[in-house]
Amino acid sequence: MTYAPTRWRFRQPSVIPGFGPALGFTIAYLSLIVLIPLSGIALRAAALGWSGFWALATDERTLKALEISFGASLIAAIVNVVFGTLVAWVLVRYRFPGRRLIDAAVDLPFALPTAVAGIALAAIYAPNGWVGSLLAPLGIKVAFTPLGIIVALIFVGLPFVVRTVQPVMEEIDRDVEEAAATLGATRLQTVRRVILPGLMPAILTGFALSFARAVGEYGSVIFIAGNIPYVSEIAPLLIVIRLEEFNYAGATAIAAIMLVISFFMLFAINLVQTWSRRRYGYGA
Amino acid sequence: MDVSIRNVRKEFDRFPALHNVSLDIHSGELIALLGPSGSGKTTLLRLIAGLETPTDGSIYFGPEDASLKSVQERNVGFVFQHYALFRHMTVAENIGFGLKVRKGNDRPPNEQIRKRALELLDLVQLSGLENRYPNQLSGGQRQRVALARAMAIEPRVLLLDEPFGALDAQVRRELRRWLREIHDTTGHTTVFVTHDQEEALELADRVVVMSQGRIEQVGTADDAYDRPNSPFVYGFIGDSSTLPVRVENGEIWLADRTVGLQVNDVPDGNASLYFRPHDITLLDGCGGCIAGTVATSRRVAGTRRVELEVGGSQHRVEIELPIEHVAAERSRIAFRPTRWKVFPDAQDSTA
Ligand SMILES: Nc1ncnc2c1ncn2[C@@H]1O[C@H](COP(=O)(O)OP(=O)(O)O)[C@@H](O)[C@H]1O
Ligand SMILES: [Mg+2]
């Protein structure tokens, strides 16, 4: 029995069997479902040639649509992080009548057809709608403006934050908070220095999911956005418009840009997550 | 800091976890709350810390009424059974936490906090581990960090809730000795909870024996072991044998025989006789004794434990004999307790 123990091996000896088949299946499955369709976009974009692609990509309407899409998604994800965490906190920490109902309602944005959500939101936030009519005297217009896009994206992204943060929050030991209190920490200090850092990895995951969902969202936005080019037109809508114009090259270019930006943003978030996991003591 | 618990009662949703408990803890003493699970030890400890509020009664730290103060203001060090360390902070950050969250002039500068953390780490014999995270430590090491963290705030009282409960026997014994040393060095008034009598008797200056939300007895290890003041303490601490007896004119009777023991402070009527298996003397003749048939006999370490059936097969008592004693060969043994106590049966006290 003489091994060279330091030699790197692709496969570490393991007591859990099935590494080979599992990896094979994973790669095949991911290829079929994700990689091959996406590489289709990349290939088509490549076929445009660099200058062709650049011309389409730097088209002002495209740039504006991308800016709106990613900007609104970012804002929506940030809002969701704050309020989603708060909602999770209330659901985990307090017992009140109707808690289960609210808990169930959080999932509605998952289940509802997004078009229905969009129509409902548009109706409520329109200048003559319930909420819209209250905001109108204050000079705030939501429906048919970029603000409307943000509202719709907040709506669809909320459950992602709540559902990722909630279980981790439930795991927090009462002991740890009590320890902080006996050491003299105020409630605020305990939340800021003890509870939130522990939730950070989960919050980041929630942020990433909510953001990713918002970037790809189409159905609910188009009903409330007003879809005015250069103002409230999102990139996914512009892709559809280009397709309807039979401008496949234009559609492909926008899609490719979205793909690249999304990939790098999610990759960056993933790195931050890994770092924070280690930082906050989850890694081994 | 003297801590005085005065007539404290605690109910959880009408369930009484503590009934009218009073206890004086002296400054600098190491005192153990000992009792079976559910006897209210943790509740009492949490009341002292301010993690619970009493339903009734008050708790004094020295001359001041601590009941009026919040947990944060009480300045107590609390060590939890499952460590309760902050997992996203290094060992040094954990220990420094209590100083870091202080306000204004009370908050020492960062380098001083770190220096203090390192000193404490040295005290708990974990020097060099200051940059580890809690999940990189063993259970025993984590609990040492938890203790260092509690001591960093110069607590007026140190409270430990089954601090070694989650550790294996070997580490427990080590940490027990170590805790005593730390206590002797720092002199903190310390209250610790345990359900392990060996731990309590070995470690504490005084032991508070609790049962069902009441304090049964407060005293030194010797008091608790040699002079138990209730049937519960007799049964809970150390081994004991018990027999139902009758008291008549100060004479103790077992069925129709006298045991040959006299009491003068127990009223006539039914009672229970308690004694330790080794506190007996064997008798040859029986002019006042407890006699029984040998049921089982087993070797326990350096002695022999003999189980006797007394009064037919109604009652069993255990006595301890030297290994080579001839009596172990007999089928019938007569003895009399040398150290014993009789407690009148509660329901018959009027008879
Ligand atoms: N937060 C609580 N709510 C309801 N009952 C409790 C609570 N804490 C303790 N109790 C009850 O009070 C009694 C004493 O508990 P505890 O002080 O934890 O006992 P010990 O620490 O001696 O095991 C137990 O019967 C327990 O069920
Ligand atoms: Mg307990």
XYZ file of C-alpha atoms and ligand atoms in Angstrom:
663
model
C 0.000 0.000 0.000
C 2.129 2.870 -1.185
C 0.335 5.943 -2.365
C 1.844 9.266 -3.163
C -0.531 11.018 -0.812
C 0.111 14.534 -2.037
C -0.640 13.796 -5.679
C -3.669 15.675 -6.871
C -6.447 13.443 -7.893
C -9.541 14.364 -9.817
C -11.602 12.267 -7.507
C -10.997 12.158 -3.808
C -11.627 8.772 -2.252
C -15.030 8.994 -0.666
C -17.386 6.879 1.349
C -20.297 8.341 -0.587
C -20.563 6.303 -3.760
C -21.716 7.402 -7.179
C -19.528 10.407 -7.856
C -18.947 9.397 -11.493
C -22.564 8.880 -12.531
C -23.677 11.918 -10.552
C -21.199 14.235 -12.225
C -21.981 12.762 -15.637
C -25.673 13.251 -15.149
C -25.200 16.791 -13.894
C -23.148 17.824 -16.887
C -25.456 16.174 -19.402
C -28.526 17.654 -17.767
C -27.107 21.155 -17.461
C -25.994 20.987 -21.085
C -29.394 20.019 -22.371
C -31.369 22.438 -20.277
C -29.068 25.413 -19.891
C -25.791 25.412 -21.747
C -26.820 24.377 -25.266
C -29.725 26.843 -25.561
C -27.532 29.617 -24.217
C -24.620 28.808 -26.475
C -27.128 29.141 -29.330
C -27.405 32.789 -28.425
C -23.656 33.142 -28.211
C -23.200 31.520 -31.643
C -25.798 33.671 -33.286
C -24.280 36.769 -31.742
C -20.863 35.702 -32.974
C -22.256 35.348 -36.459
C -22.998 39.081 -36.449
C -19.307 39.850 -36.421
C -17.728 42.231 -33.946
C -18.573 45.494 -35.733
C -22.102 44.386 -36.519
C -22.621 43.353 -32.947
C -21.111 46.556 -31.609
C -23.375 48.710 -33.793
C -26.475 46.876 -32.589
C -25.338 46.845 -28.988
C -24.570 50.523 -28.783
C -27.861 51.509 -30.329
C -29.217 54.140 -27.979
C -32.620 52.560 -27.480
C -30.929 49.266 -26.600
C -28.579 50.900 -24.120
C -31.430 52.752 -22.478
C -33.514 49.579 -22.218
C -30.615 47.707 -20.657
C -30.023 50.523 -18.229
C -33.667 50.506 -17.211
C -33.745 46.734 -16.871
C -30.642 46.375 -14.768
C -31.178 49.598 -12.837
C -34.749 48.818 -11.877
C -33.810 45.232 -11.033
C -31.016 46.400 -8.785
C -33.235 48.867 -6.956
C -36.006 46.287 -6.633
C -33.586 43.686 -5.273
C -32.226 46.136 -2.720
C -35.722 47.089 -1.591
C -36.605 43.411 -1.371
C -33.573 42.666 0.739
C -34.598 45.283 3.281
C -38.300 44.597 3.420
C -38.107 40.878 2.680
C -35.796 40.456 5.654
C -38.213 42.471 7.740
C -41.154 40.331 6.619
C -39.194 37.178 7.413
C -38.359 38.590 10.839
C -41.978 39.330 11.620
C -43.072 35.891 10.452
C -40.370 34.093 12.420
C -40.363 36.109 15.610
C -43.931 37.119 16.297
C -47.076 35.131 16.853
C -50.194 36.996 15.849
C -53.568 36.146 14.360
C -53.326 35.856 10.594
C -49.640 35.011 10.605
C -50.189 31.830 8.614
C -52.255 33.720 6.118
C -49.499 36.265 5.574
C -46.970 33.477 5.417
C -48.960 31.864 2.612
C -49.507 35.183 0.836
C -45.758 35.670 0.516
C -45.705 32.850 -2.011
C -48.396 34.337 -4.214
C -45.940 36.144 -6.518
C -44.420 32.711 -7.197
C -47.711 31.204 -8.214
C -49.594 34.013 -9.889
C -49.277 34.288 -13.680
C -47.115 37.365 -14.008
C -49.532 38.987 -16.442
C -52.246 38.858 -13.805
C -49.913 40.476 -11.328
C -49.047 43.181 -13.862
C -52.658 43.948 -14.653
C -53.585 44.045 -10.968
C -50.671 46.314 -10.121
C -51.428 48.591 -13.048
C -55.040 48.877 -11.931
C -54.109 49.737 -8.375
C -51.333 52.148 -9.184
C -52.998 53.886 -12.122
C -53.789 57.564 -11.399
C -57.431 56.602 -10.829
C -56.634 53.370 -8.948
C -56.755 52.791 -5.193
C -53.188 53.602 -4.403
C -52.504 55.696 -7.477
C -55.241 58.167 -6.568
C -53.688 58.650 -3.148
C -50.247 59.243 -4.616
C -51.416 61.466 -7.460
C -52.016 64.566 -5.286
C -48.449 64.218 -4.020
C -47.221 64.380 -7.584
C -46.080 60.761 -7.574
C -46.905 58.738 -10.628
C -46.236 55.034 -10.474
C -48.084 53.314 -13.266
C -46.636 53.837 -16.744
C -43.332 55.198 -15.402
C -39.998 53.555 -14.445
C -41.293 53.615 -10.870
C -44.007 51.205 -11.990
C -41.358 48.842 -13.303
C -39.656 48.860 -9.936
C -42.936 48.176 -8.140
C -43.642 45.186 -10.375
C -40.126 43.831 -9.902
C -40.370 44.230 -6.142
C -43.577 42.257 -6.279
C -42.150 39.317 -8.187
C -38.878 39.252 -6.240
C -40.168 39.464 -2.672
C -40.698 35.759 -1.989
C -37.125 34.945 -3.013
C -35.692 36.988 -0.174
C -38.284 35.950 2.397
C -37.993 32.264 1.599
C -34.205 32.167 1.663
C -33.812 34.231 4.828
C -36.683 32.753 6.821
C -35.318 29.251 7.449
C -31.907 30.568 8.449
C -33.560 33.016 10.793
C -35.537 30.224 12.393
C -32.265 28.499 13.169
C -30.877 31.417 15.148
C -30.339 30.396 18.723
C -32.120 32.402 21.369
C -29.002 31.751 23.452
C -26.831 33.832 21.196
C -29.070 36.865 21.477
C -29.338 36.431 25.207
C -25.576 36.142 25.445
C -25.260 39.459 23.616
C -27.758 41.049 25.997
C -25.951 39.860 29.125
C -22.747 41.283 27.660
C -24.443 44.660 27.560
C -25.446 44.917 23.906
C -28.632 46.851 23.243
C -31.281 45.307 21.043
C -30.090 47.372 18.098
C -26.474 46.361 18.613
C -27.519 42.739 18.869
C -29.394 42.915 15.595
C -26.626 44.765 13.806
C -23.592 42.938 15.151
C -24.906 39.480 15.918
C -28.056 38.644 13.996
C -27.539 40.349 10.644
C -23.993 39.069 10.084
C -25.278 35.566 10.692
C -27.982 36.111 8.092
C -25.661 37.719 5.560
C -25.069 34.660 3.357
C -28.798 33.978 3.185
C -29.576 37.624 2.489
C -27.047 37.665 -0.335
C -28.581 34.553 -1.832
C -31.998 36.157 -1.601
C -30.616 39.266 -3.243
C -29.094 37.297 -6.104
C -32.278 35.321 -6.735
C -34.496 38.354 -6.531
C -32.213 40.333 -8.816
C -31.928 37.525 -11.362
C -35.646 37.058 -11.398
C -36.186 40.796 -11.896
C -33.789 41.017 -14.828
C -35.655 38.264 -16.643
C -39.139 39.450 -15.695
C -41.404 40.340 -18.573
C -45.071 39.591 -18.047
C -45.898 41.761 -15.074
C -43.750 44.701 -16.144
C -45.169 45.335 -19.558
C -48.630 46.001 -18.155
C -47.541 48.616 -15.673
C -44.520 50.147 -17.390
C -46.232 52.051 -20.133
C -43.385 50.824 -22.356
C -42.313 54.210 -23.634
C -39.047 53.815 -25.565
C -36.069 55.460 -23.833
C -38.144 55.930 -20.672
C -39.867 52.800 -19.465
C -39.017 50.121 -21.945
C -37.237 47.096 -20.507
C -34.709 45.007 -22.408
C -36.775 41.797 -22.545
C -39.597 43.786 -24.143
C -37.202 45.284 -26.663
C -36.109 41.766 -27.606
C -39.715 40.826 -28.269
C -40.235 43.992 -30.317
C -37.144 43.225 -32.412
C -38.409 39.688 -32.955
C -41.765 40.977 -34.075
C -39.916 43.186 -36.542
C -38.128 40.028 -37.750
C -34.919 41.749 -36.670
C -33.346 38.581 -35.327
C -29.870 40.092 -35.294
C -30.990 42.963 -33.077
C -32.802 40.614 -30.707
C -29.794 38.357 -30.491
C -27.451 41.204 -29.704
C -29.572 42.416 -26.793
C -29.984 38.875 -25.530
C -26.245 38.273 -25.669
C -25.494 41.434 -23.743
C -28.048 40.553 -21.086
C -26.573 37.099 -20.850
C -23.055 38.392 -20.332
C -23.993 41.069 -17.813
C -26.221 38.707 -15.858
C -23.600 36.032 -15.803
C -20.925 38.308 -14.490
C -23.169 39.911 -11.905
C -24.309 36.552 -10.594
C -20.757 35.285 -10.655
C -19.638 38.288 -8.641
C -22.463 37.771 -6.150
C -21.425 34.156 -5.871
C -17.885 35.167 -5.024
C -19.135 37.573 -2.383
C -21.288 34.789 -1.003
C -18.412 32.386 -0.759
C -16.347 35.038 0.905
C -19.102 35.929 3.361
C -19.728 32.308 4.213
C -16.130 31.952 5.158
C -16.074 35.326 6.834
C -19.127 34.548 8.892
C -17.913 31.172 9.944
C -19.979 28.791 7.883
C -17.155 27.157 5.975
C -15.197 24.429 7.665
C -21.011 41.094 45.193
C -23.568 39.635 47.590
C -26.661 38.431 45.820
C -29.850 38.068 47.744
C -32.903 36.348 46.346
C -35.993 37.219 48.329
C -39.238 35.293 48.107
C -39.016 34.875 44.377
C -41.843 33.119 42.601
C -41.929 32.431 38.883
C -44.842 31.181 36.849
C -44.877 30.340 33.161
C -48.456 30.637 31.967
C -49.713 29.755 35.433
C -47.270 26.864 35.677
C -45.215 27.493 38.814
C -41.557 26.891 38.013
C -40.347 28.375 41.308
C -42.231 28.696 44.581
C -41.107 31.351 47.013
C -37.402 30.855 46.751
C -35.044 32.751 49.037
C -31.289 32.440 48.945
C -28.304 34.482 50.054
C -25.189 34.178 47.957
C -22.051 35.553 49.566
C -19.533 37.685 47.791
C -16.755 35.649 46.210
C -18.316 32.280 46.821
C -18.722 29.458 44.338
C -22.180 28.066 44.764
C -23.889 25.225 42.904
C -27.564 24.826 42.125
C -28.094 21.095 42.109
C -31.280 19.247 41.302
C -32.919 16.901 38.846
C -33.996 18.141 35.450
C -37.033 20.415 35.663
C -36.418 21.459 39.252
C -36.108 25.131 38.325
C -32.331 25.609 38.392
C -32.100 27.305 35.017
C -35.109 29.448 35.807
C -33.487 30.683 39.009
C -30.237 31.425 37.195
C -32.035 33.313 34.435
C -33.931 35.316 37.017
C -30.657 36.401 38.591
C -29.345 37.400 35.164
C -32.508 39.288 34.295
C -33.293 37.040 31.336
C -36.604 36.337 33.069
C -38.633 38.572 35.329
C -39.978 37.201 38.591
C -43.727 36.885 39.003
C -43.188 37.934 42.583
C -40.325 38.819 44.904
C -37.066 40.606 44.272
C -33.375 40.065 43.722
C -30.743 42.260 45.332
C -27.194 42.800 44.144
C -25.549 44.144 47.270
C -27.818 46.865 48.562
C -29.551 47.613 45.269
C -32.675 46.075 43.860
C -31.553 44.434 40.628
C -35.120 43.573 39.679
C -35.463 47.152 38.500
C -32.579 46.785 36.059
C -32.500 45.340 32.578
C -30.242 42.465 31.585
C -27.816 44.889 29.974
C -27.524 46.995 33.111
C -27.053 44.133 35.523
C -23.551 43.384 34.389
C -23.627 39.647 34.868
C -21.557 37.089 33.032
C -23.680 34.247 31.712
C -22.304 31.010 30.287
C -24.741 28.834 28.372
C -24.711 25.080 28.158
C -24.300 25.184 24.389
C -21.692 27.958 24.442
C -23.736 30.507 22.461
C -20.629 31.925 20.825
C -20.920 34.352 17.934
C -19.918 32.160 15.058
C -19.037 34.959 12.663
C -16.528 36.432 15.086
C -13.075 35.178 15.888
C -12.262 34.024 19.388
C -10.709 37.402 20.199
C -13.714 39.266 18.805
C -16.054 37.082 20.814
C -14.211 37.847 24.015
C -13.998 41.553 23.236
C -17.666 41.872 22.306
C -18.873 43.025 25.710
C -16.343 45.844 25.776
C -16.903 46.778 22.153
C -20.609 47.439 22.593
C -20.061 49.857 25.460
C -20.910 53.486 24.935
C -18.878 56.675 25.148
C -16.149 56.858 27.735
C -16.831 53.357 29.036
C -15.673 51.894 25.760
C -11.954 51.148 25.799
C -9.969 51.799 22.627
C -9.699 48.880 20.215
C -6.126 47.943 20.996
C -6.960 47.791 24.684
C -9.955 45.555 24.008
C -7.730 43.233 22.035
C -5.122 43.257 24.768
C -7.733 42.373 27.360
C -9.055 39.574 25.146
C -5.574 38.113 24.838
C -5.059 38.288 28.599
C -8.300 36.439 29.205
C -7.409 33.917 26.554
C -4.240 33.322 28.475
C -6.226 32.890 31.684
C -8.403 30.218 30.100
C -5.307 28.593 28.629
C -6.112 29.090 24.988
C -3.310 31.434 23.970
C -2.628 31.369 20.262
C -6.182 30.580 19.221
C -7.357 34.203 19.086
C -7.908 34.216 15.326
C -9.840 30.969 15.123
C -13.568 30.876 14.546
C -15.730 29.000 17.048
C -16.411 26.123 14.666
C -12.687 25.474 14.541
C -12.614 24.692 18.261
C -13.516 21.638 20.316
C -16.440 21.738 22.726
C -14.224 22.202 25.749
C -12.319 25.019 24.057
C -15.557 26.722 23.064
C -16.771 26.691 26.619
C -13.513 28.218 27.784
C -13.963 30.992 25.244
C -17.524 31.494 26.462
C -16.227 31.851 30.012
C -13.534 34.304 28.936
C -16.170 36.314 27.083
C -18.339 36.431 30.190
C -15.434 37.511 32.369
C -14.320 40.256 29.986
C -17.020 42.623 31.217
C -15.856 42.335 34.838
C -19.223 40.910 35.829
C -20.568 41.387 39.318
C -21.775 37.803 39.264
C -20.783 34.928 37.051
C -23.614 32.563 36.162
C -23.031 29.218 34.474
C -25.859 27.001 33.268
C -24.649 23.397 33.096
C -21.419 24.644 31.577
C -19.959 21.179 31.117
C -23.208 19.420 30.334
C -22.447 18.915 26.653
C -18.899 17.621 27.147
C -17.608 14.123 27.652
C -16.662 12.830 31.086
C -12.923 13.236 30.699
C -13.108 16.871 29.588
C -15.704 17.573 32.255
C -13.427 16.522 35.043
C -10.574 18.559 33.629
C -12.672 21.677 33.209
C -14.146 21.263 36.665
C -10.737 21.485 38.282
C -9.830 24.299 35.951
C -12.985 26.282 36.822
C -12.159 25.986 40.513
C -8.672 27.337 39.815
C -10.007 30.226 37.796
C -12.471 31.006 40.532
C -9.737 31.012 43.142
C -7.652 33.361 40.969
C -10.344 35.839 40.022
C -12.651 35.620 43.030
C -15.841 36.253 41.073
C -19.063 35.483 42.880
C -20.098 32.446 40.886
C -23.323 30.474 40.618
C -23.352 27.356 38.495
C -26.099 24.952 37.662
C -25.634 21.226 37.406
C -27.598 18.041 37.738
C -24.402 16.126 38.462
C -23.966 15.770 42.229
C -20.347 14.780 41.933
C -19.659 18.007 40.092
C -21.549 20.088 42.620
C -20.091 18.468 45.710
C -16.547 18.547 44.401
C -16.539 22.050 43.036
C -18.771 24.263 45.115
C -18.280 26.030 48.444
C -21.961 25.536 49.067
C -24.572 23.471 47.341
C -28.204 24.460 46.882
C -30.301 21.351 46.400
C -33.481 22.030 44.478
C -36.531 19.955 43.724
C -39.799 20.853 42.043
C -39.269 24.577 42.169
C -38.201 24.658 45.802
C -34.904 24.840 47.621
C -34.584 21.710 49.732
C -31.302 22.400 51.435
C -28.414 24.827 51.347
C -25.079 23.812 52.765
C -21.569 22.567 52.231
C -20.910 19.276 50.539
C -20.566 17.714 53.992
C -23.889 19.145 55.106
C -25.652 17.829 52.057
C -24.083 14.410 52.308
C -23.938 13.825 56.046
C -26.867 15.862 57.261
C -29.572 15.741 54.617
C -32.600 17.577 55.923
C -35.268 16.029 53.758
C -36.133 12.660 52.278
C -35.518 14.163 48.858
C -31.957 15.203 49.631
C -31.270 11.855 51.260
C -32.425 10.103 48.145
C -30.883 12.475 45.637
C -27.390 12.833 47.027
C -25.378 9.691 47.423
C -26.859 6.238 47.916
C -29.484 5.672 50.505
C -31.788 2.993 51.788
C -35.184 3.647 53.223
C -37.698 1.689 55.295
C -41.197 2.567 56.413
C -41.264 2.628 60.231
C -43.461 3.700 63.087
C -42.516 6.021 65.924
C -43.978 5.354 69.368
C -42.849 7.310 72.376
C -39.541 8.099 70.766
C -38.901 4.447 69.933
C -38.629 3.330 66.296
C -40.551 0.233 65.298
C -40.312 -1.847 62.169
C -43.528 -3.835 61.990
C -43.676 -5.546 65.423
C -40.013 -5.255 66.328
C -38.082 -2.404 67.709
C -35.087 -1.299 65.715
C -33.222 -0.208 68.780
C -33.057 3.454 67.807
C -34.555 6.416 69.601
C -35.696 9.780 68.313
C -37.011 12.662 70.308
C -37.992 15.261 67.735
C -40.343 13.145 65.637
C -44.025 12.888 66.545
C -45.612 9.479 67.000
C -46.959 7.900 63.852
C -45.769 6.516 60.540
C -42.408 7.672 59.319
C -39.536 6.765 57.022
C -36.106 5.715 58.162
C -33.201 6.751 55.924
C -29.600 5.621 56.148
C -26.589 5.186 53.889
C -25.670 1.606 52.956
C -22.245 1.940 54.564
C -23.392 3.639 57.781
C -24.379 0.427 59.537
C -23.112 -1.980 62.130
C -23.748 -5.715 61.955
C -25.262 -7.415 64.976
C -25.079 -11.014 66.115
C -28.055 -11.235 68.355
C -31.097 -9.192 67.671
C -32.348 -7.316 70.635
C -33.463 -4.400 68.549
C -32.244 -4.532 64.984
C -33.240 -4.677 61.357
C -33.071 -8.238 60.136
C -33.460 -9.418 56.591
C -32.862 -12.233 54.155
C -30.086 -11.798 51.613
C -31.626 -11.332 48.177
C -28.609 -10.404 46.110
C -25.001 -9.719 46.768
C -22.708 -7.964 44.342
C -19.226 -6.671 44.320
C -18.996 -2.915 43.857
C -15.442 -1.656 43.609
C -13.833 -2.204 47.041
C -16.920 -3.344 48.887
C -19.777 -5.780 48.704
C -23.328 -4.578 48.279
C -25.910 -6.793 49.843
C -29.579 -6.379 49.192
C -31.796 -7.563 52.021
C -35.449 -8.373 52.063
C -36.958 -7.060 55.247
C -40.350 -8.136 56.618
C -41.057 -10.942 54.185
C -40.316 -9.670 50.712
C -42.001 -6.352 51.200
C -39.044 -4.044 51.475
C -35.565 -4.097 50.114
C -32.648 -2.240 51.593
C -29.036 -2.120 50.565
C -26.122 -2.366 52.968
C -22.431 -2.363 52.340
C -20.010 -4.897 53.777
C -16.272 -5.250 53.625
C -15.314 -7.718 50.890
C -14.042 -10.479 53.130
C -16.702 -10.171 55.785
C -18.159 -13.493 56.916
C -21.648 -12.061 57.038
C -21.706 -12.024 53.259
C -21.931 -15.816 53.347
C -24.957 -15.857 55.585
C -28.502 -16.004 54.399
C -29.826 -13.787 57.151
C -28.260 -10.607 58.401
C -29.102 -8.383 61.348
C -27.853 -4.796 61.467
C -28.545 -1.371 62.839
C -27.829 1.957 61.114
C -25.168 4.047 62.839
C -26.031 7.263 61.065
C -29.620 7.706 60.057
C -32.601 9.993 60.024
C -36.328 9.597 60.460
C -38.778 11.788 58.558
C -42.434 11.671 59.604
C -44.781 10.843 56.746
C -46.514 14.003 55.683
C -50.068 12.690 55.403
C -49.920 10.979 58.825
C -48.524 13.830 60.829
C -51.786 14.311 62.706
C -52.197 10.673 63.728
N -40.017 29.452 29.011
C -40.735 28.530 29.676
N -42.038 28.371 29.426
C -42.770 27.454 30.094
N -42.282 26.628 31.016
C -40.980 26.729 31.313
C -40.127 27.673 30.663
N -38.884 27.542 31.159
C -38.950 26.555 32.087
N -40.204 26.067 32.171
C -40.643 25.008 33.093
O -40.197 25.321 34.379
C -39.704 24.165 35.030
C -38.283 24.385 35.487
O -37.457 24.466 34.362
P -35.912 24.726 34.419
O -35.651 25.899 35.275
O -35.407 24.796 33.022
O -35.396 23.404 35.125
P -33.927 22.828 35.225
O -32.972 23.827 34.693
O -33.751 22.568 36.694
O -33.927 21.565 34.448
C -39.823 23.011 34.052
O -40.968 22.278 34.387
C -40.000 23.691 32.734
O -40.839 22.936 31.904
Mg -31.679 23.633 33.008
